[in-house]
Coordinates of C-alpha atoms in Angstrom, one line a residue:
M1 CA 37.6 115.6 213.0
R2 CA 40.4 118.1 214.1
L3 CA 42.5 115.8 211.7
A4 CA 40.3 116.6 208.9
S5 CA 40.0 119.6 209.5
I6 CA 43.9 120.5 209.0
L7 CA 43.6 118.6 205.8
R8 CA 41.4 121.0 204.3
R9 CA 43.2 123.5 204.5
R10 CA 47.3 122.4 204.4
I11 CA 47.7 119.7 201.9
V12 CA 45.3 120.6 199.5
A13 CA 47.8 120.9 196.7
R14 CA 50.5 118.6 198.9
P15 CA 50.0 115.1 197.0
R16 CA 52.9 113.9 199.2
V17 CA 51.8 114.9 202.2
A18 CA 48.1 113.9 201.2
A19 CA 49.5 110.5 200.8
R20 CA 51.0 110.1 203.8
A21 CA 48.3 111.4 205.6
V22 CA 45.7 108.4 204.0
G23 CA 47.8 106.2 206.4
A24 CA 48.1 108.3 209.0
A25 CA 44.6 109.5 209.0
L26 CA 43.3 105.4 209.1
A27 CA 46.0 104.8 211.9
T28 CA 44.1 107.0 213.7
H29 CA 40.9 105.1 212.5
D30 CA 39.5 108.5 211.3
L31 CA 38.3 107.4 208.4
S32 CA 36.1 110.5 207.4
A33 CA 39.8 112.1 207.1
A34 CA 41.7 109.2 205.0
A35 CA 38.6 109.4 202.7
L36 CA 39.5 113.9 202.5
A37 CA 42.9 112.6 201.9
A38 CA 42.7 110.1 198.8
V39 CA 40.0 112.3 197.2
M40 CA 42.7 115.0 198.0
L41 CA 45.6 113.2 197.1
L42 CA 43.5 112.4 193.7
G43 CA 42.7 115.0 193.0
T44 CA 45.9 117.3 192.9
S45 CA 47.9 114.7 191.4
A46 CA 46.1 114.9 188.0
L47 CA 46.0 119.2 189.1
C48 CA 49.7 119.1 189.8
E49 CA 49.9 118.5 185.7
D50 CA 47.3 120.2 184.6
E51 CA 48.0 124.3 185.9
E52 CA 50.5 125.6 185.9
P53 CA 51.7 126.9 189.5
G54 CA 51.4 129.7 191.9
S55 CA 48.0 129.7 189.3
V56 CA 44.4 130.1 191.0
R57 CA 43.2 126.6 192.8
P58 CA 39.7 127.1 193.4
E59 CA 39.3 125.4 195.9
L60 CA 42.0 126.3 198.7
P61 CA 41.4 129.4 200.4
T62 CA 42.0 133.4 199.4
V63 CA 44.6 135.1 202.1
G64 CA 44.6 138.7 201.6
L65 CA 48.7 140.1 200.9
S66 CA 48.7 141.9 204.6
E67 CA 48.2 138.5 205.9
V68 CA 51.5 136.8 204.5
R69 CA 53.1 140.2 205.4
K70 CA 52.2 138.9 209.3
H71 CA 54.0 135.5 208.3
V72 CA 58.1 136.7 208.5
S73 CA 59.3 134.7 211.1
R74 CA 59.9 131.0 212.0
E75 CA 57.8 131.2 215.4
K76 CA 54.7 132.5 213.2
G77 CA 55.4 130.6 210.0
I78 CA 57.2 132.0 207.0
W79 CA 54.9 132.7 203.7
V80 CA 55.5 133.5 200.1
V81 CA 54.0 134.7 196.7
Y82 CA 54.5 133.1 193.8
K83 CA 52.0 134.6 191.1
R84 CA 48.8 134.1 192.8
G85 CA 49.8 130.6 195.2
V86 CA 50.4 131.3 198.8
Y87 CA 53.7 129.2 200.4
D88 CA 54.1 128.2 203.7
I89 CA 57.7 127.5 203.2
T90 CA 58.7 127.4 207.3
E91 CA 60.0 123.7 206.8
F92 CA 61.2 123.9 203.5
C93 CA 62.8 126.0 204.8
A94 CA 66.0 123.9 206.7
R95 CA 66.1 122.5 202.7
H96 CA 66.9 125.1 201.0
P97 CA 70.6 125.4 199.4
G98 CA 71.0 128.3 199.3
G99 CA 70.3 128.5 203.0
T100 CA 68.8 131.8 204.8
K101 CA 68.5 133.8 202.3
I102 CA 65.4 132.4 201.4
L103 CA 64.5 134.5 204.1
L104 CA 65.3 137.5 202.3
A105 CA 61.3 136.8 200.7
A106 CA 59.6 136.4 203.8
G107 CA 56.4 138.0 203.5
K108 CA 56.7 139.2 200.3
S109 CA 56.7 137.8 196.7
I110 CA 59.4 135.4 194.8
E111 CA 59.2 136.6 191.7
P112 CA 61.9 139.8 191.8
F113 CA 64.4 137.4 193.5
W114 CA 63.8 134.3 190.9
Q115 CA 64.4 136.9 188.4
L116 CA 67.7 137.4 189.7
F117 CA 68.8 132.8 190.6
A118 CA 67.5 131.7 187.6
A119 CA 68.5 128.5 189.1
H120 CA 65.0 128.3 190.2
H121 CA 63.3 128.0 187.2
R122 CA 62.4 123.9 187.4
A123 CA 60.2 121.4 187.0
D124 CA 61.3 120.2 190.5
V125 CA 61.5 123.3 192.2
Y126 CA 57.9 124.3 191.2
E127 CA 57.1 121.1 192.2
M128 CA 58.5 121.7 195.5
L129 CA 56.6 124.9 195.6
E130 CA 53.8 123.4 194.9
E131 CA 53.8 120.9 197.6
C132 CA 53.9 124.0 200.2
R133 CA 50.7 125.6 198.6
I134 CA 48.2 127.2 201.3
G135 CA 45.9 129.3 199.6
N136 CA 45.5 132.5 197.3
L137 CA 46.8 136.0 197.1
D138 CA 43.2 137.9 196.4
E139 CA 42.5 140.6 193.8
V140 CA 43.4 142.9 195.9
G141 CA 46.7 141.9 196.8
A142 CA 47.6 140.7 193.4
A143 CA 46.8 144.3 192.0
E144 CA 49.4 146.3 194.2
L145 CA 51.7 143.1 193.9
A146 CA 51.9 144.0 189.8
A147 CA 51.6 147.5 190.3
T148 CA 55.0 147.4 192.7
A149 CA 56.9 145.4 190.9
P150 CA 60.6 146.4 189.4
P151 CA 60.5 145.9 185.9
H152 CA 62.0 142.6 184.4
S153 CA 65.5 142.6 183.0
D154 CA 68.4 141.0 183.0
A155 CA 70.1 141.8 185.6
Y156 CA 72.9 140.1 184.1
A157 CA 73.2 141.1 180.4
N158 CA 76.1 143.6 181.5
D159 CA 78.6 141.3 183.3
P160 CA 81.7 141.9 182.7
D161 CA 84.1 139.3 181.3
R162 CA 85.8 136.5 183.1
S163 CA 89.0 134.4 182.3
P164 CA 87.9 130.9 180.5
A165 CA 90.9 129.9 183.6
L166 CA 88.5 130.1 186.7
R167 CA 86.2 127.7 187.8
V168 CA 82.3 128.6 187.8
N169 CA 80.5 128.0 191.3
S170 CA 77.6 129.8 190.2
T171 CA 77.1 132.0 187.3
E172 CA 73.9 134.1 188.2
P173 CA 75.2 135.3 190.3
F174 CA 78.9 134.3 188.8
N175 CA 81.8 133.5 191.9
A176 CA 84.3 131.7 190.5
E177 CA 87.9 130.4 191.3
P178 CA 90.9 130.1 189.7
P179 CA 92.3 126.2 189.3
S180 CA 95.0 125.5 192.5
E181 CA 97.7 124.8 190.2
L182 CA 97.7 128.4 189.2
L183 CA 97.4 129.8 192.5
M184 CA 100.8 130.5 193.5
N185 CA 102.1 131.1 190.4
D186 CA 103.1 134.4 191.6
F187 CA 103.1 136.4 195.4
V188 CA 100.4 139.0 193.9
T189 CA 97.1 137.0 192.5
P190 CA 96.7 138.6 189.1
N191 CA 93.5 140.4 188.6
D192 CA 92.1 137.9 185.9
L193 CA 92.5 134.8 188.4
F194 CA 91.6 136.6 191.3
F195 CA 88.4 134.5 193.2
V196 CA 85.4 136.4 192.3
R197 CA 82.5 136.4 195.0
N198 CA 79.2 138.1 194.0
H199 CA 76.3 138.0 196.3
L200 CA 74.0 140.2 193.8
P201 CA 74.0 141.2 190.4
V202 CA 77.1 143.0 189.3
P203 CA 76.1 147.1 189.5
P204 CA 76.2 149.0 186.1
P205 CA 79.6 150.3 185.2
V206 CA 81.0 154.7 186.7
E207 CA 81.4 155.7 183.2
D208 CA 82.4 158.4 184.9
P209 CA 84.4 158.3 188.0
S210 CA 85.2 161.7 188.2
A211 CA 81.3 162.6 188.9
W212 CA 80.4 159.6 191.3
H213 CA 80.5 160.0 195.1
L214 CA 80.6 158.9 198.8
K215 CA 78.5 159.8 201.0
I216 CA 79.9 159.2 204.3
C217 CA 77.9 159.6 207.8
A218 CA 80.5 159.9 210.3
R219 CA 78.6 161.3 213.0
G220 CA 75.5 159.2 212.5
P221 CA 72.7 158.4 209.8
S222 CA 71.4 162.5 209.8
V223 CA 74.1 163.8 208.8
C224 CA 76.6 163.5 205.1
H225 CA 78.8 164.3 203.2
H226 CA 79.4 163.8 199.7
V227 CA 83.4 163.1 198.7
S228 CA 84.2 162.5 195.4
M229 CA 86.6 160.1 193.4
D230 CA 88.5 163.3 192.8
D231 CA 88.7 164.4 196.6
L232 CA 89.9 161.1 197.8
K233 CA 92.8 160.8 195.2
R234 CA 93.6 164.8 195.6
T235 CA 93.1 165.2 200.1
F236 CA 94.0 162.0 201.6
D237 CA 97.3 160.2 200.6
K238 CA 97.3 157.4 198.8
A239 CA 98.5 153.9 200.4
T240 CA 99.1 151.2 199.1
V241 CA 98.8 148.0 201.0
T242 CA 99.6 143.8 200.6
A243 CA 96.8 141.8 201.9
T244 CA 95.0 138.4 201.1
L245 CA 91.6 138.3 200.8
Q246 CA 89.8 134.5 201.9
C247 CA 86.5 134.3 201.7
A248 CA 84.2 132.8 204.7
G249 CA 83.2 129.2 202.3
N250 CA 86.8 128.6 201.7
R251 CA 87.3 124.8 201.8
R252 CA 83.5 124.2 202.2
R253 CA 83.6 121.4 199.4
E254 CA 85.5 119.1 202.5
M255 CA 83.4 120.0 205.0
A256 CA 80.3 119.5 203.0
G257 CA 82.3 115.7 202.6
V258 CA 81.5 115.5 206.8
K259 CA 77.6 116.4 206.9
A260 CA 75.6 117.9 204.1
V261 CA 75.9 122.4 204.1
K262 CA 74.1 125.3 202.5
G263 CA 76.5 127.4 200.2
L264 CA 78.7 127.3 197.3
S265 CA 81.2 124.4 196.5
W266 CA 84.3 126.6 197.2
D267 CA 87.6 124.3 196.9
K268 CA 91.2 125.8 198.3
T269 CA 91.4 128.9 195.8
A270 CA 88.9 130.8 197.0
I271 CA 91.2 133.3 198.0
G272 CA 94.2 135.6 197.1
T273 CA 96.4 138.2 197.0
A274 CA 96.6 141.8 195.6
R275 CA 98.1 145.4 196.2
W276 CA 95.4 147.7 197.5
S277 CA 95.6 151.5 197.1
G278 CA 93.6 154.5 198.2
A279 CA 92.8 156.4 201.3
R280 CA 93.2 155.1 204.3
L281 CA 89.7 155.0 206.1
A282 CA 90.7 156.3 209.5
D283 CA 92.1 159.8 207.5
V284 CA 88.9 160.1 205.7
L285 CA 86.4 159.8 209.0
R286 CA 88.7 161.9 211.2
A287 CA 88.3 164.5 208.2
H288 CA 84.6 164.3 208.4
G289 CA 84.2 164.6 212.1
V290 CA 84.1 160.9 213.8
D291 CA 82.2 160.6 216.9
D292 CA 84.6 158.5 218.7
A293 CA 81.5 157.3 220.1
M294 CA 79.8 155.1 218.0
R295 CA 80.8 151.4 218.1
H296 CA 80.7 150.3 214.3
V297 CA 81.2 151.4 211.0
Q298 CA 78.7 150.3 208.7
F299 CA 79.6 150.0 204.7
E300 CA 76.8 150.1 201.9
G301 CA 77.4 148.9 198.5
R302 CA 75.4 149.9 194.9
D303 CA 74.4 146.0 194.2
A304 CA 71.1 145.1 194.8
D305 CA 68.3 142.6 195.2
A306 CA 65.7 143.2 193.1
T307 CA 63.6 144.8 195.8
G308 CA 67.0 147.2 196.3
E309 CA 67.9 145.7 199.1
R310 CA 72.0 146.9 199.1
Y311 CA 74.3 145.0 199.9
G312 CA 75.6 145.8 203.2
A313 CA 78.7 145.0 206.0
S314 CA 80.4 146.1 209.2
I315 CA 83.5 146.3 210.5
P316 CA 84.4 147.9 214.4
L317 CA 85.1 151.8 214.4
A318 CA 88.2 150.4 216.5
T319 CA 89.7 149.0 213.4
A320 CA 88.5 151.3 211.4
L321 CA 90.3 153.8 213.5
D322 CA 93.6 152.2 213.8
P323 CA 96.1 153.2 212.5
R324 CA 97.9 149.9 212.4
K325 CA 95.4 148.3 211.2
D326 CA 95.5 149.1 207.5
V327 CA 92.0 150.1 206.8
L328 CA 91.0 151.6 202.7
L329 CA 88.9 153.0 200.9
A330 CA 91.2 150.6 197.9
Y331 CA 90.7 152.1 193.9
E332 CA 93.4 150.0 192.7
M333 CA 93.6 146.7 192.6
N334 CA 97.3 145.7 191.4
G335 CA 98.1 148.8 190.1
R336 CA 95.0 149.2 187.9
D337 CA 91.1 150.5 188.7
I338 CA 89.9 147.3 190.3
P339 CA 87.5 146.1 187.5
R340 CA 84.3 145.7 188.0
D341 CA 83.7 142.1 189.2
H342 CA 86.8 143.1 192.4
G343 CA 84.5 146.7 193.1
H344 CA 84.9 149.6 190.6
P345 CA 84.9 152.2 191.1
L346 CA 85.8 151.7 195.5
R347 CA 85.6 149.4 197.4
V348 CA 86.6 148.1 201.0
I349 CA 89.4 146.7 202.1
V350 CA 90.0 145.6 205.7
P351 CA 93.6 143.0 206.2
G352 CA 93.4 140.0 208.2
T353 CA 89.2 140.8 207.9
V354 CA 86.6 137.8 206.3
G355 CA 86.0 138.3 203.1
A356 CA 82.1 139.5 202.7
R357 CA 82.8 142.9 205.4
Q358 CA 85.6 144.3 202.7
V359 CA 82.1 145.3 201.0
K360 CA 82.8 146.2 196.9
Y361 CA 80.7 149.1 194.9
L362 CA 81.4 150.9 197.9
D363 CA 78.3 153.7 198.0
K364 CA 77.4 154.8 201.8
I365 CA 79.0 154.4 204.8
I366 CA 77.9 155.2 208.2
C367 CA 79.0 155.4 211.7
A368 CA 76.3 153.9 214.6
N369 CA 76.1 152.7 217.2
T370 CA 74.9 148.9 215.6
E371 CA 76.4 146.8 213.1
S372 CA 74.8 147.0 210.1
P373 CA 71.2 145.7 209.4
S374 CA 72.2 144.0 205.8
F375 CA 70.7 140.3 206.2
W376 CA 74.6 139.9 205.3
Q377 CA 75.9 141.0 208.8
T378 CA 72.9 140.2 211.0
R379 CA 71.8 136.4 209.4
D380 CA 74.7 135.5 208.0
Y381 CA 78.2 134.8 208.5
K382 CA 78.2 133.8 211.8
G383 CA 79.9 131.0 213.7
F384 CA 77.6 127.9 215.0
P385 CA 78.3 124.8 216.5
P386 CA 78.5 121.5 215.4
N387 CA 75.1 120.4 216.7
V388 CA 73.0 122.3 215.3
D389 CA 71.3 122.7 211.8
Y390 CA 68.5 125.0 210.3
S391 CA 66.0 121.7 211.6
T392 CA 67.6 123.2 215.5
T393 CA 64.3 125.0 216.2
D394 CA 65.3 128.8 217.1
Y395 CA 69.0 127.8 216.1
W396 CA 69.2 131.3 215.4
S397 CA 70.2 132.1 219.1
R398 CA 72.9 129.6 218.9
A399 CA 74.4 131.7 216.1
G400 CA 77.9 133.1 217.4
P401 CA 79.2 137.1 216.8
S402 CA 79.3 138.4 213.5
V403 CA 82.6 136.8 211.8
Q404 CA 85.1 139.1 211.6
E405 CA 89.4 137.9 212.2
L406 CA 89.4 134.7 210.1
P407 CA 91.5 132.3 211.9
V408 CA 94.4 130.4 210.7
Q409 CA 95.3 128.0 207.7
S410 CA 96.8 126.7 204.9
A411 CA 96.3 124.1 201.5
I412 CA 98.1 122.3 199.2
T413 CA 97.6 123.4 195.7
E414 CA 100.6 121.8 193.9
P415 CA 99.9 119.0 193.6
A416 CA 96.2 118.8 193.2
A417 CA 94.7 115.9 194.3
D418 CA 93.4 112.4 193.0
T419 CA 96.3 113.1 190.0
P420 CA 99.3 111.3 188.9
V421 CA 102.3 112.5 189.9
D422 CA 105.9 112.0 188.0
V423 CA 108.7 111.1 190.3
D424 CA 112.1 110.7 190.5
D425 CA 113.4 110.5 193.6
T426 CA 111.7 113.4 195.1
I427 CA 108.7 115.2 195.3
T428 CA 108.0 119.0 195.4
I429 CA 105.1 120.7 197.4
R430 CA 103.4 123.7 197.3
G431 CA 100.4 125.6 198.9
Y432 CA 100.5 128.3 201.1
A433 CA 99.7 129.7 204.7
W434 CA 97.4 132.4 206.7
S435 CA 96.1 133.7 209.0
G436 CA 93.5 136.7 209.7
G437 CA 93.8 140.4 212.4
G438 CA 97.6 140.5 211.0
R439 CA 98.9 136.9 212.6
G440 CA 102.1 135.8 210.5
I441 CA 102.8 132.6 209.8
V442 CA 106.1 130.9 211.8
R443 CA 106.1 127.0 210.7
V444 CA 104.3 124.7 207.6
D445 CA 104.3 121.5 208.6
V446 CA 104.1 118.7 205.8
S447 CA 103.2 114.9 205.9
L448 CA 103.5 112.5 203.4
D449 CA 101.8 109.3 205.5
D450 CA 98.4 111.4 206.5
G451 CA 100.3 113.3 209.5
H452 CA 102.6 110.7 211.4
T453 CA 105.4 112.1 210.5
W454 CA 106.3 115.7 209.4
T455 CA 109.0 118.1 207.9
Q456 CA 108.9 121.8 208.2
A457 CA 107.9 123.1 204.9
D458 CA 109.9 126.5 203.4
L459 CA 108.7 129.7 203.8
D460 CA 109.3 132.6 201.0
P461 CA 110.8 135.4 202.5
R462 CA 108.4 138.3 201.6
A463 CA 106.6 136.6 203.8
T464 CA 108.7 136.1 206.4
A465 CA 109.3 139.6 206.7
Q466 CA 105.8 141.0 206.9
E467 CA 106.1 143.8 209.9
Y468 CA 105.0 141.6 213.3
N469 CA 100.6 141.9 213.4
R470 CA 101.0 143.4 210.1
S471 CA 101.4 140.1 207.8
W472 CA 98.5 140.7 206.0
A473 CA 99.7 138.4 202.9
W474 CA 99.4 135.2 203.0
T475 CA 103.0 133.5 202.9
P476 CA 103.7 130.6 200.4
W477 CA 105.5 127.5 201.1
E478 CA 107.6 124.8 199.5
L479 CA 108.9 121.3 200.1
T480 CA 111.0 119.3 198.2
V481 CA 111.1 115.9 199.7
D482 CA 112.5 112.3 199.1
V483 CA 109.7 110.2 197.9
P484 CA 109.9 106.8 199.8
D485 CA 110.8 103.5 198.0
N486 CA 108.1 101.3 196.7
A487 CA 105.4 103.8 197.5
T488 CA 103.0 104.2 194.6
T489 CA 100.4 106.5 196.5
L490 CA 100.8 109.3 198.8
T491 CA 98.5 111.1 201.3
L492 CA 100.0 114.3 201.8
V493 CA 99.0 116.9 204.9
C494 CA 99.9 120.6 205.8
K495 CA 98.9 122.5 209.2
A496 CA 99.9 126.2 209.8
V497 CA 101.5 127.4 213.0
D498 CA 100.7 131.8 213.4
S499 CA 102.4 134.1 215.2
S500 CA 100.4 133.4 218.6
Y501 CA 100.9 129.5 218.4
N502 CA 97.2 129.3 217.4
A503 CA 97.4 125.9 214.9
Q504 CA 94.9 124.5 212.8
P505 CA 92.2 121.6 214.1
E506 CA 93.3 118.1 213.2
S507 CA 90.0 117.3 211.1
V508 CA 86.6 118.8 209.5
A509 CA 83.9 117.1 211.7
P510 CA 84.4 119.0 215.3
I511 CA 83.9 122.2 213.4
W512 CA 81.4 121.5 211.6
N513 CA 79.2 124.3 211.1
M514 CA 76.0 124.7 208.6
R515 CA 76.9 127.0 206.7
G516 CA 80.1 125.4 205.6
I517 CA 82.1 128.2 206.9
L518 CA 85.7 128.6 208.7
N519 CA 86.9 124.9 207.4
N520 CA 90.9 125.4 208.4
A521 CA 91.2 121.7 209.1
Y522 CA 94.7 119.9 208.4
H523 CA 94.0 120.1 204.4
R524 CA 94.7 116.7 203.0
V525 CA 95.8 115.4 199.4
T526 CA 96.2 112.3 198.1
V527 CA 98.4 112.0 195.3
H528 CA 99.2 109.1 193.2
L529 CA 102.7 108.6 191.5
L530 CA 104.0 107.3 188.7
R531 CA 107.7 106.3 188.4
P532 CA 110.4 106.6 185.3
Q533 CA 111.3 103.1 183.9
T534 CA 114.8 101.8 184.5
D535 CA 117.1 99.2 183.3
D536 CA 116.1 96.7 185.0
D537 CA 112.0 97.6 184.9
D538 CA 112.5 96.8 181.1
D539 CA 114.2 93.3 181.4
E540 CA 111.4 92.7 184.1
E541 CA 109.1 93.7 181.1
E542 CA 110.7 91.0 178.7
E543 CA 110.9 88.7 181.5
E544 CA 107.2 88.9 182.4
E545 CA 106.1 89.4 177.9
E546 CA 107.6 86.2 177.0
E547 CA 106.1 84.2 180.3
D548 CA 102.7 85.7 179.0
H549 CA 103.5 84.6 174.9
F550 CA 104.0 81.1 176.9
A551 CA 100.9 80.9 178.9
H552 CA 98.8 82.3 175.9
L553 CA 99.7 79.3 174.0
A554 CA 99.1 76.6 176.6
S555 CA 95.8 78.2 177.1
S556 CA 93.8 80.0 173.8
S557 CA 91.8 81.4 176.6
S558 CA 93.6 84.0 178.5
T559 CA 94.0 87.0 177.2
F560 CA 95.5 90.5 178.0
S561 CA 92.8 92.0 180.3
D562 CA 92.5 88.8 182.1
R563 CA 96.8 88.9 182.6
A564 CA 96.8 92.8 183.1
P565 CA 94.9 93.2 186.5
T566 CA 97.3 90.8 187.6
R567 CA 100.9 92.6 186.7
V568 CA 99.5 96.1 187.8
A569 CA 98.4 94.9 190.9
G570 CA 101.5 93.0 192.0
R571 CA 103.4 96.2 190.8
I572 CA 101.3 98.3 193.7
A573 CA 102.9 98.2 197.3
T574 CA 101.6 99.1 201.0
F575 CA 103.9 101.5 201.9
P576 CA 104.8 100.4 205.2
Q577 CA 104.6 102.7 208.4
K578 CA 108.2 100.9 210.0
Q579 CA 109.6 101.5 206.5
Q580 CA 108.7 105.0 206.2
Q581 CA 109.3 106.2 209.8
Q582 CA 113.0 104.2 209.6
Q583 CA 113.5 107.0 205.9
Q584 CA 112.1 110.0 208.1
Q585 CA 114.2 109.7 210.9
Q586 CA 115.5 113.7 211.1
Q587 CA 111.8 114.7 210.1
Q588 CA 109.8 116.7 213.8
H589 CA 107.6 114.9 215.1
T590 CA 105.1 117.6 216.0
P591 CA 101.6 116.7 217.3

């Protein structure tokens, strides 16, 4: 009867599981359990149609809020509350599209979080939730949650205006990137075209920056000083750094093509370069008596979730204090006050470091011996090996350290993938290359034949003129090269080498990870060539038209649609490898 007991407790509101349980019970000859499962299957199907999600289910046990709060880990189970329903989402966590962010609600009500992420309010989501139902929250717990719930409000009602040119990945919170064709128009990315990465709603604007104060706790969290924007501008020299920011998930879409990953489907333009101006963090910390024995600098923003938890991250104190690392408390972006989407009125800029550590809407700085306790530092933006996913037992034990500096990267921005390209005898290919830690780019290699042969691209002299190990900005590159005769399709590939001679991996599969971050494999783009017509082509087409005309007279059943594919197919030629190698004898043959 153990199976019957499990059925009573666990599958009342899970019709799919109940259906499987009928078969399992029959297979073990436990007829009482099978009968119970069948009854539950019939009953719950009707119940799902008639009842609202989260409403009281009389046939389920009652659970106290104190018990729910005990279940916040995979080992003990992960429970959440929605209205009066209690749910065990331990198994579902591995399938959650948002990855581990669902753990923010462990042991709590998920309603405040669903106010921020409105995509959850759909029938299919409610159905999945009810399949995890294990009980009803008691009246005392429901009253406590109601009394402590934040007031309902539209957290996105006052979001700033955005450029319609941006390609939107999510609306609440807003995340978007520019079209690749516009990204490299300038060495510095215009503010309106800079990619937007928000983890939470954009906080209300600071109407009077002069009345705003930054809290600085340079000797630990117990003693803090308040510094105004006027103090920062008046007391500390203004420094300007041209630096590239890249999201950890840049090029995640390609990684998802190998195996499913968690996170926004970023293409290749979650990256941008700006001139950032502000006070040097090292100067500010020194002025406030920083304790050099501390190991980390924690940053806390004003953007917060429904429970009040703010976005936070940290960097090593050694990075913050190194004058050659150029870490800024930035209040200007490209000569203007930082826009709201990018951190108004103050943000951290840590050149060469992943964007997730460059906290926006900066409110507080704490020097400490530990990393930031924030979810985004302790439970996100870490590397995993390719054999680990969310179904792996205790997968967090396999996580690497928090991502800081990023690996060497490059991408083709023009021509765009899978687009027709007008060519005569040559094709021009453009893109960017960049590496973390201030490492400059020394070479970009481009291939027209999926990596069989290579040609070195021209690098933007503004990028190559950057100081050694302080090359914070990307390297735009360009190559104009002859198009092989008869080629109709090209597979373009690029790869970069940085000043430490780090090179990109050839493919995505060996660096796949369940969070879909740190994709720096060779970048590939397939393009279709459109060639201008010549006089010879016109003569050939006239001959073909005459032949088609007589063929039509000979067979009235023949139509244009019958013949057109044959003519088109006749002009398509596969580019021979031998001919390609002969035409590119002077190209580099690098591994």
